[in-house]
Short mmCIF file of C-alpha atoms in Angstrom, two decimals:
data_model
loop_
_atom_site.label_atom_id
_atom_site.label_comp_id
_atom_site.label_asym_id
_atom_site.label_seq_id
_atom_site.Cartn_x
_atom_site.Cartn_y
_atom_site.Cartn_z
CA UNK W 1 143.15 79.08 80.30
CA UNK W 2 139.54 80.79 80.87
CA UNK W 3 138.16 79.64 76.67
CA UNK W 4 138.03 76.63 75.38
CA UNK W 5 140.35 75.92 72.30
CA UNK W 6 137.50 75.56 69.53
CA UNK W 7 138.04 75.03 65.72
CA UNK W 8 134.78 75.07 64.34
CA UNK W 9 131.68 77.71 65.20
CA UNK W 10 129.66 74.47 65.73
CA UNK W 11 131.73 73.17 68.87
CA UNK W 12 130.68 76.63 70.77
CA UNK W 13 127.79 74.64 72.19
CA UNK W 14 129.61 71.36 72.97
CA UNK W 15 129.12 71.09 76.80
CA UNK W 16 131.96 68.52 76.77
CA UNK W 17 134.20 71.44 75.23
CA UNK W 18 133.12 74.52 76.28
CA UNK W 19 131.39 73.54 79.83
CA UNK W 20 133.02 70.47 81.67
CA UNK W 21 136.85 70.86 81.59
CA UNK W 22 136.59 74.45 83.03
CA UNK W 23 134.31 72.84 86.32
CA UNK W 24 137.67 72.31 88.10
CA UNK W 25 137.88 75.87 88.82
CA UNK W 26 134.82 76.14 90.47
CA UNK W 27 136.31 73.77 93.07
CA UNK W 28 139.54 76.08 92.86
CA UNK W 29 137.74 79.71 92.90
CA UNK W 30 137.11 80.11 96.59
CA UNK W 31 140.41 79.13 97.71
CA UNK W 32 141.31 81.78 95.18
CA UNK W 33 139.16 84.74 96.17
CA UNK W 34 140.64 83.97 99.86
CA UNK W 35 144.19 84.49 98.53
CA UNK W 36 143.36 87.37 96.48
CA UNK W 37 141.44 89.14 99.65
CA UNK W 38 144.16 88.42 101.66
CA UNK W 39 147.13 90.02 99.68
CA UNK W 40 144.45 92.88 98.16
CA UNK W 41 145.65 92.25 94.81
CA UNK W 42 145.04 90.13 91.84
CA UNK W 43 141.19 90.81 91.66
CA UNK W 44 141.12 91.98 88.06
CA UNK W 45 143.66 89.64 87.16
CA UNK W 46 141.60 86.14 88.82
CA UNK W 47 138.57 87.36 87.10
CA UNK W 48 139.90 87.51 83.54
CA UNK W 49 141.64 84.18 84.20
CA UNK W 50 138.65 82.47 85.09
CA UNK W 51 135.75 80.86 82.98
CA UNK W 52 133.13 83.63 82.52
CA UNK W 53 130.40 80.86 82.81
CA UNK W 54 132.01 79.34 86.25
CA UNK W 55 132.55 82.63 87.55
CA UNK W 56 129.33 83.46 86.64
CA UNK W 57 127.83 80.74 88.56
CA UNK W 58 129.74 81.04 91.81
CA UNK W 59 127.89 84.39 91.91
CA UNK W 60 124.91 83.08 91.58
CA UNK W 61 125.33 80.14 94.44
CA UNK W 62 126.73 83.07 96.64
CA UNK W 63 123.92 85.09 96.19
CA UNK W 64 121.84 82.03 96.64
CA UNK W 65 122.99 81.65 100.40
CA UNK W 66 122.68 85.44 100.60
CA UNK W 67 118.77 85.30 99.90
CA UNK W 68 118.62 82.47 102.35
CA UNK W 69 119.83 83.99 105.45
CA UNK W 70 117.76 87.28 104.71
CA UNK W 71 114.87 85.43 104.20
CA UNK W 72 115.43 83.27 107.36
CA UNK W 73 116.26 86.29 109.84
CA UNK W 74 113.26 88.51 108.24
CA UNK W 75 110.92 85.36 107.75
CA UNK W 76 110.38 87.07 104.65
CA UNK W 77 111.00 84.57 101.37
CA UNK W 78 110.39 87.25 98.42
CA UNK W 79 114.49 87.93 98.40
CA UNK W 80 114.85 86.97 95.17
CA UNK W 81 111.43 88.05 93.98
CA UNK W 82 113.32 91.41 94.47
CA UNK W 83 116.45 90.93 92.44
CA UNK W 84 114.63 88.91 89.62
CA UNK W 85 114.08 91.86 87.64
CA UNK W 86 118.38 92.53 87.88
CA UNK W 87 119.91 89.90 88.13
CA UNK W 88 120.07 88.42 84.53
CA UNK W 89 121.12 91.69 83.01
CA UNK W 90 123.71 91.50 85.23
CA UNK W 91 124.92 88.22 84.46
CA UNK W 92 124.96 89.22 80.48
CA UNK W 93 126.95 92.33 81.41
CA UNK W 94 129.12 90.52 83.08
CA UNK W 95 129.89 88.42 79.96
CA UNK W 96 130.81 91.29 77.81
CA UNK W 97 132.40 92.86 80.61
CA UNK W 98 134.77 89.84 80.84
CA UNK W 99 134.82 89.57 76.98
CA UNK W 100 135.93 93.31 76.83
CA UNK W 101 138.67 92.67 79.34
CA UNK W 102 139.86 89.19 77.73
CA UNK W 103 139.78 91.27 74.15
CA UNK W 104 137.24 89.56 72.68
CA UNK W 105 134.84 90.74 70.37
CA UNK W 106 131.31 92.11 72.47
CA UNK W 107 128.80 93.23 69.80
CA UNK W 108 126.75 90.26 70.12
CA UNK W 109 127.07 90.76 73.85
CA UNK W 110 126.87 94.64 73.50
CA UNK W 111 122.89 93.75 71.52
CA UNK W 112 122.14 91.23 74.03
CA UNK W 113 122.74 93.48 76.81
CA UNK W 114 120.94 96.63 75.26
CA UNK W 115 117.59 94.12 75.16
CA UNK W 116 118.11 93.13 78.48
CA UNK W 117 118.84 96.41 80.22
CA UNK W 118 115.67 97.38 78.36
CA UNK W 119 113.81 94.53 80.07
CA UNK W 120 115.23 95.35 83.75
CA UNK W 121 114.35 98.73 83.50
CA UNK W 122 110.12 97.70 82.70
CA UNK W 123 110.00 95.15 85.27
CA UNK W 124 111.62 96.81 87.99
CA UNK W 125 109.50 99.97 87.40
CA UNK W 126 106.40 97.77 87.20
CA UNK W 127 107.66 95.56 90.15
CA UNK W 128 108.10 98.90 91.95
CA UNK W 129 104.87 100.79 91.49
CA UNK W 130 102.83 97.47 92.78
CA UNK W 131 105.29 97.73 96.17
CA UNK W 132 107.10 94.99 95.72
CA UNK W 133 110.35 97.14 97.11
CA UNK W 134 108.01 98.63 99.89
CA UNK W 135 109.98 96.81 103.36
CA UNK W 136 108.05 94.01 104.45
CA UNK W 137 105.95 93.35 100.82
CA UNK W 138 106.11 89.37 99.77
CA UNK W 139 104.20 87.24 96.94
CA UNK W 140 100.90 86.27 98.42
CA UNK W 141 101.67 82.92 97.08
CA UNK W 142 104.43 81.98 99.70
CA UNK W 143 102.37 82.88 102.28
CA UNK W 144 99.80 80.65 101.21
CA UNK W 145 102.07 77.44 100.17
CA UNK W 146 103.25 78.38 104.21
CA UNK W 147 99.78 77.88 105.35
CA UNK W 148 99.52 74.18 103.40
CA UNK W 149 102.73 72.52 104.44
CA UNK W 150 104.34 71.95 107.43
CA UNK W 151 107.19 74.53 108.86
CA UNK W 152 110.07 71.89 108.61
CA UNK W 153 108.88 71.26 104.74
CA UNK W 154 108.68 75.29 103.59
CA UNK W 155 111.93 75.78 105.52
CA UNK W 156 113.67 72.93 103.31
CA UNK W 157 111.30 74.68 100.23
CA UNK W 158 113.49 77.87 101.29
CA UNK W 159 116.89 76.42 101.53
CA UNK W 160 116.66 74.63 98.18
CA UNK W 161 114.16 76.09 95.49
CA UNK W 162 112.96 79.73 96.73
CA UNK W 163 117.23 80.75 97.60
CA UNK W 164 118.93 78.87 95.61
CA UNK W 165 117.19 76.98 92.93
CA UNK W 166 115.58 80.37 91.31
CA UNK W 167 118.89 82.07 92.33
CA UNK W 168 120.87 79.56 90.01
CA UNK W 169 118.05 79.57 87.08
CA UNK W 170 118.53 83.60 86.94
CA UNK W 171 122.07 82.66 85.95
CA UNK W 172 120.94 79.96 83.69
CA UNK W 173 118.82 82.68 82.09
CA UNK W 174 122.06 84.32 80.66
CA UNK W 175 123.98 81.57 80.14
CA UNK W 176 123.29 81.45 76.22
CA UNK W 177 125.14 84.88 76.36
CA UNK W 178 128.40 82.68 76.99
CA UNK W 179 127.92 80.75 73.93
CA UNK W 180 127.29 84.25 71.90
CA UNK W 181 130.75 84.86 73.62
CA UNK W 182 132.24 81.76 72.08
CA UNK W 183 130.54 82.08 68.92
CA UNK W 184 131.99 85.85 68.66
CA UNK W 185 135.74 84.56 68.12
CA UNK W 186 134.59 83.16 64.82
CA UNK W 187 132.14 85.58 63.84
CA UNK W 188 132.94 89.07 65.62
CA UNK W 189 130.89 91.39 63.47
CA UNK W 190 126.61 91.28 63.91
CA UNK W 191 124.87 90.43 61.16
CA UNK W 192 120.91 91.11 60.28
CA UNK W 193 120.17 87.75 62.09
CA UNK W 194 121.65 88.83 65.41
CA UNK W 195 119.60 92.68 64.71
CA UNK W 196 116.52 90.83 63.98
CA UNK W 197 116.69 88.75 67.09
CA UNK W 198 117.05 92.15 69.20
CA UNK W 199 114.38 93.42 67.12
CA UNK W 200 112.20 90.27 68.41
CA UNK W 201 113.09 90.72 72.07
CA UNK W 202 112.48 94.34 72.62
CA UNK W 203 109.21 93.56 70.69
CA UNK W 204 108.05 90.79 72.93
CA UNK W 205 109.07 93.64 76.21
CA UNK W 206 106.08 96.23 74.67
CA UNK W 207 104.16 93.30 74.99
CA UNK W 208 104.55 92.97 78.59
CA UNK W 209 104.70 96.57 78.75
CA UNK W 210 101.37 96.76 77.11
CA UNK W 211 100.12 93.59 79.07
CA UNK W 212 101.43 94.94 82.56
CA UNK W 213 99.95 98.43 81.58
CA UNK W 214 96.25 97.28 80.99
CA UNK W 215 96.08 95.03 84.24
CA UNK W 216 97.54 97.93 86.24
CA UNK W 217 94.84 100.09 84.61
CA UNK W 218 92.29 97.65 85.27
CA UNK W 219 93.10 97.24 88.72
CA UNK W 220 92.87 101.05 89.48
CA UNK W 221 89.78 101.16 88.00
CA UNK W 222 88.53 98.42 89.98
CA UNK W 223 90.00 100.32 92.83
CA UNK W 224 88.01 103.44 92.42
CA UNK W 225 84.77 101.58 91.58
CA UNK W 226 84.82 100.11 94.88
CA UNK W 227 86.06 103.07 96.99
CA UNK W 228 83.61 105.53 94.85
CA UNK W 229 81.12 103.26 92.55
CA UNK W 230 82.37 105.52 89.56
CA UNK W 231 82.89 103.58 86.63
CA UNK W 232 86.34 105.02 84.89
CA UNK W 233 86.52 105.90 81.40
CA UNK W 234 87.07 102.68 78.94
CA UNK W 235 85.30 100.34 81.55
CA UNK W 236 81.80 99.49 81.74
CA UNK W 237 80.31 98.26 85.26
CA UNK W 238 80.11 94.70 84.50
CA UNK W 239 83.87 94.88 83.75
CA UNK W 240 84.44 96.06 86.85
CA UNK W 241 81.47 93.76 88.63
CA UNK W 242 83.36 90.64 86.73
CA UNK W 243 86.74 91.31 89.11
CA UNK W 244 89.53 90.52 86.15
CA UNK W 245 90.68 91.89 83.32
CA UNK W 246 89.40 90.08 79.82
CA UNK W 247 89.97 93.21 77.50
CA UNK W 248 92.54 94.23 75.44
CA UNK W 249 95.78 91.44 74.68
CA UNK W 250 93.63 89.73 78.31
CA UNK W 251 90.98 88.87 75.66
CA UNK W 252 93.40 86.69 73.84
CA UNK W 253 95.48 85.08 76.35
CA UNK W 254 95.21 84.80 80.34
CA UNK W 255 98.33 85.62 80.80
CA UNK W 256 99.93 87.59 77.87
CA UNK W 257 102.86 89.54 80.55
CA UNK W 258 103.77 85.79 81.48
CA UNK W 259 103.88 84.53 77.55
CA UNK W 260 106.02 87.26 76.50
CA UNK W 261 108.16 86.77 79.74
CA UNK W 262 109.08 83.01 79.01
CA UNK W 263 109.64 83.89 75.42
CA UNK W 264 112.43 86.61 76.06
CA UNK W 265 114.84 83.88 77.28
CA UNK W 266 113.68 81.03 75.16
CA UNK W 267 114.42 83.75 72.24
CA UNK W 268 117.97 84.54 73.62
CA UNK W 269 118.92 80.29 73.62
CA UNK W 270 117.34 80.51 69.76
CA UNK W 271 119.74 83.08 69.49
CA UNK W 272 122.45 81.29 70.82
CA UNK W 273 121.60 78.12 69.06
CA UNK W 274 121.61 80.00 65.64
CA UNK W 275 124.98 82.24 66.22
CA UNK W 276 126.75 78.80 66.96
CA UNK W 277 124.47 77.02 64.18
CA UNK W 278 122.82 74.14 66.52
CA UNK W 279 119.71 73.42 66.58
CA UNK W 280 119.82 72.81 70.66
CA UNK W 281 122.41 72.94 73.48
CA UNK W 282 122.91 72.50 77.29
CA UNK W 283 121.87 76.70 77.70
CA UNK W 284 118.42 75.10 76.79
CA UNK W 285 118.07 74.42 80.77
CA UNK W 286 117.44 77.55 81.63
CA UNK W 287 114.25 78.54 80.06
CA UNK W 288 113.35 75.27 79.82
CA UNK W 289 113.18 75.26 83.56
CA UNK W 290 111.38 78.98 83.21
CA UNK W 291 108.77 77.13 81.48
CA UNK W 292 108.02 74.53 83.87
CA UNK W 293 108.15 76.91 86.45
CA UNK W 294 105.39 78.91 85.00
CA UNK W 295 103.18 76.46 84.50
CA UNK W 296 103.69 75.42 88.14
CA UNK W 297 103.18 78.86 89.68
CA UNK W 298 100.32 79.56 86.92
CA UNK W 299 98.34 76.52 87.95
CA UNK W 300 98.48 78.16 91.40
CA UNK W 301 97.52 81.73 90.67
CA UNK W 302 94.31 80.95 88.42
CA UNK W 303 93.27 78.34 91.57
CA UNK W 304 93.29 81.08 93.37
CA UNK W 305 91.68 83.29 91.15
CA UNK W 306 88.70 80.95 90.34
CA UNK W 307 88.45 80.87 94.01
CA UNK W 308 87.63 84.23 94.36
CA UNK W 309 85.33 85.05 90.42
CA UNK W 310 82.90 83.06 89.39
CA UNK W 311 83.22 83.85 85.89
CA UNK W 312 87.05 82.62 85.63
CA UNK W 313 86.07 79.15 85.13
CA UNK W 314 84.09 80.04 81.99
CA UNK W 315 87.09 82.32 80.71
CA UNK W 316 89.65 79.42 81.39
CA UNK W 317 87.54 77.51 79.06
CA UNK W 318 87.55 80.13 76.47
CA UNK W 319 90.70 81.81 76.02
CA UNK W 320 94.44 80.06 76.56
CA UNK W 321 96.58 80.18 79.26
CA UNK W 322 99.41 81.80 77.31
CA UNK W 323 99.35 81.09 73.40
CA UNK W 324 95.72 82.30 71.88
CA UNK W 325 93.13 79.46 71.19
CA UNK W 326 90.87 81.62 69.27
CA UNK W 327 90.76 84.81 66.71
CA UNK W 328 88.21 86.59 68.37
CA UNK W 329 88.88 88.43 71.81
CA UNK W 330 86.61 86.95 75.32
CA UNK W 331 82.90 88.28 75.37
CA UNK W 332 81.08 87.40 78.47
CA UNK W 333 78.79 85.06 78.09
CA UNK W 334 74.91 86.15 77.95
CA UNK W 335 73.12 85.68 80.63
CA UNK W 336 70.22 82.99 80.25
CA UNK W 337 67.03 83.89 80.93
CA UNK W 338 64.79 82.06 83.08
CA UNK W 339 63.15 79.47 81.40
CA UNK W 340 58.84 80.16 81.50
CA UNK W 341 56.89 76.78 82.41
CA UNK W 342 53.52 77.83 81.14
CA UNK W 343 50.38 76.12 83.10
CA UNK W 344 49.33 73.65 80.65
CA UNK W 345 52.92 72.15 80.64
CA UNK W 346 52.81 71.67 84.07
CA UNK W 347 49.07 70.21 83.48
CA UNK W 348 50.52 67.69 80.41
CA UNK W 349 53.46 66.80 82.70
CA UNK W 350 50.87 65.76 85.70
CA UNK W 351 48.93 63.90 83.47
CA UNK W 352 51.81 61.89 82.46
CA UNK W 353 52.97 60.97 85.91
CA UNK W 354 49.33 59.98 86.52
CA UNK W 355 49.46 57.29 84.11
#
């Protein structure tokens, strides 16, 4: 049996029911795959009789120890940096590829995986154009958590969080996608909820679209102003002089790409929550991990950055880190003028010593 026997739309997000009596066959599965290598036959047939969510994580554990012995033999620990922009759309299609084969309805999964695809396709080409696929490329930030701790500590940091850990919450990202599976049985046919949940994720991907677009503009510019001192077109030198971006959605959040980002998959667990009519369930973890995981690797991006601009402290304290805390977009702040001590101040302020 690879579903659950449910009788209500409600009990789709029961972990007891829909999660825990299927874990046996995770213990099962390898022995499984060996049998199925060894007579060359069965593949299709092990798949469909296995739990899309177990199967689904034994991918994601295997490609966990994958990302750990590349990273280890190339000393290079952006492996899954690489696949991050991948790997959840392919966990989605494999849920409606399994639902497809099993013969259950996939127009939920079908919409989920149009979004997605969507998604993958921005933030690879964005990941792309700033090198991250260019061999030897890695996120300055390891490097500099590799200076700060010793090598026995980031080694351990490797084997659990950077391989693993993020290997596993890229599965937990599409998890919710199982319970849209579930939910599907009892309601097969999409209704203007499930459109106007697509409608809200492809709208939150032209924000990061527009978000990714005006820092990649911004940067070029900068680029060229250094290389050349020509100011480009829609930038004025102090823009440039500052070193970030505050224009445009930047004016209105620090981090508007990131925002959008954790709101995708928190948006695809609302979905899931609503198509199984809970108001919460265990797919929660996922981008409720996301979350904390932002704010941890946020934290470390703007200490950086107010490392390097002087004016980053006073746009910290202006505009939020990801949700807006104003109406009105950044302005610089003026510049004070020097105050003037005129000569009978200084005379009145002798005098008063004096006495």
């Amino acid at each position: 049996m690879a579903l659950p026997t449910l009788h209500a739309l409600e009990e789709c997000s029961d972990f007891a029911k829909t999660v825990q009596p299927f874990i046996p066959q995770l213990y099962a599965l390898p022995q499984k795959v060996l049998d199925v290598v060894m007579s060359r036959d069965g593949f299709s047939d092990l798949y469909v009789e296995t739990n899309p969510l177990i199967s689904g994580f034994a991918i994601s554990t295997v490609l966990g120890a994958v990302f750990l012995v590349v990273s280890e033999i190339n000393k290079n620990y952006s492996q899954v940096d690489r696949c991050w922009s991948l790997l959840p759309t392919l966990y989605i299609a494999h849920f409606d590829a399994w639902a497809r084969l099993a013969g259950v309805p996939s127009a939920r999964l079908d919409a989920a995986l149009f979004f997605s695809t969507i998604w993958s396709m921005r933030l690879t080409f964005n990941y792309w154009r700033k090198g991250g696929y260019e061999v030897g490329s890695e996120d300055y930030r390891w490097e500099i958590i590799r200076k700060q701790v010793p090598a026995v500590v980031f080694h351990v940091f490797n084997w659990t969080f950077i391989s693993f850990i993020q290997s596993i919450l890229l599965f937990l990202l599409a998890a919710p996608a199982y319970i849209l599976l579930l939910a599907s049985k009892f309601e097969p046919n999409l209704t203007s909820a499930d459109f106007a949940y697509v409608s809200i994720e492809l709208g939150l991907v032209v924000i990061e679209w527009f978000a990714d677009q005006q820092q990649w503009d911004f940067q070029n510019a900068k680029s060229e102003y250094k290389k050349s001192g020509k100011v480009s077109q829609g930038y004025s030198q102090a823009d440039l002089d500052r070193g970030f971006i505050t224009s445009g959605l930047w004016g209105y959040s620090r981090h508007p790409n990131f925002a959008a980002e954790q709101s995708i998959w928190f948006f695809l667990y609302q979905w899931s929550c609503f198509a199984s009519k809970n108001l919460y369930s265990w797919s929660g973890v996922g981008p409720s991990f996301l979350i904390m995981l932002f704010q941890g690797s946020t934290w470390l991006t703007e200490l950086i950055t107010a490392g390097k601009y002087k004016e980053y402290s006073e746009y910290q304290g202006l505009v939020g880190m990801f949700v807006p805390s104003r109406f009105s977009s950044y302005k610089t702040p003026p510049i004070k003028p020097p105050r003037v001590i005129r000569t009978s101040e200084l005379a009145k302020n002798l005098s008063k010593k004096q006495k």
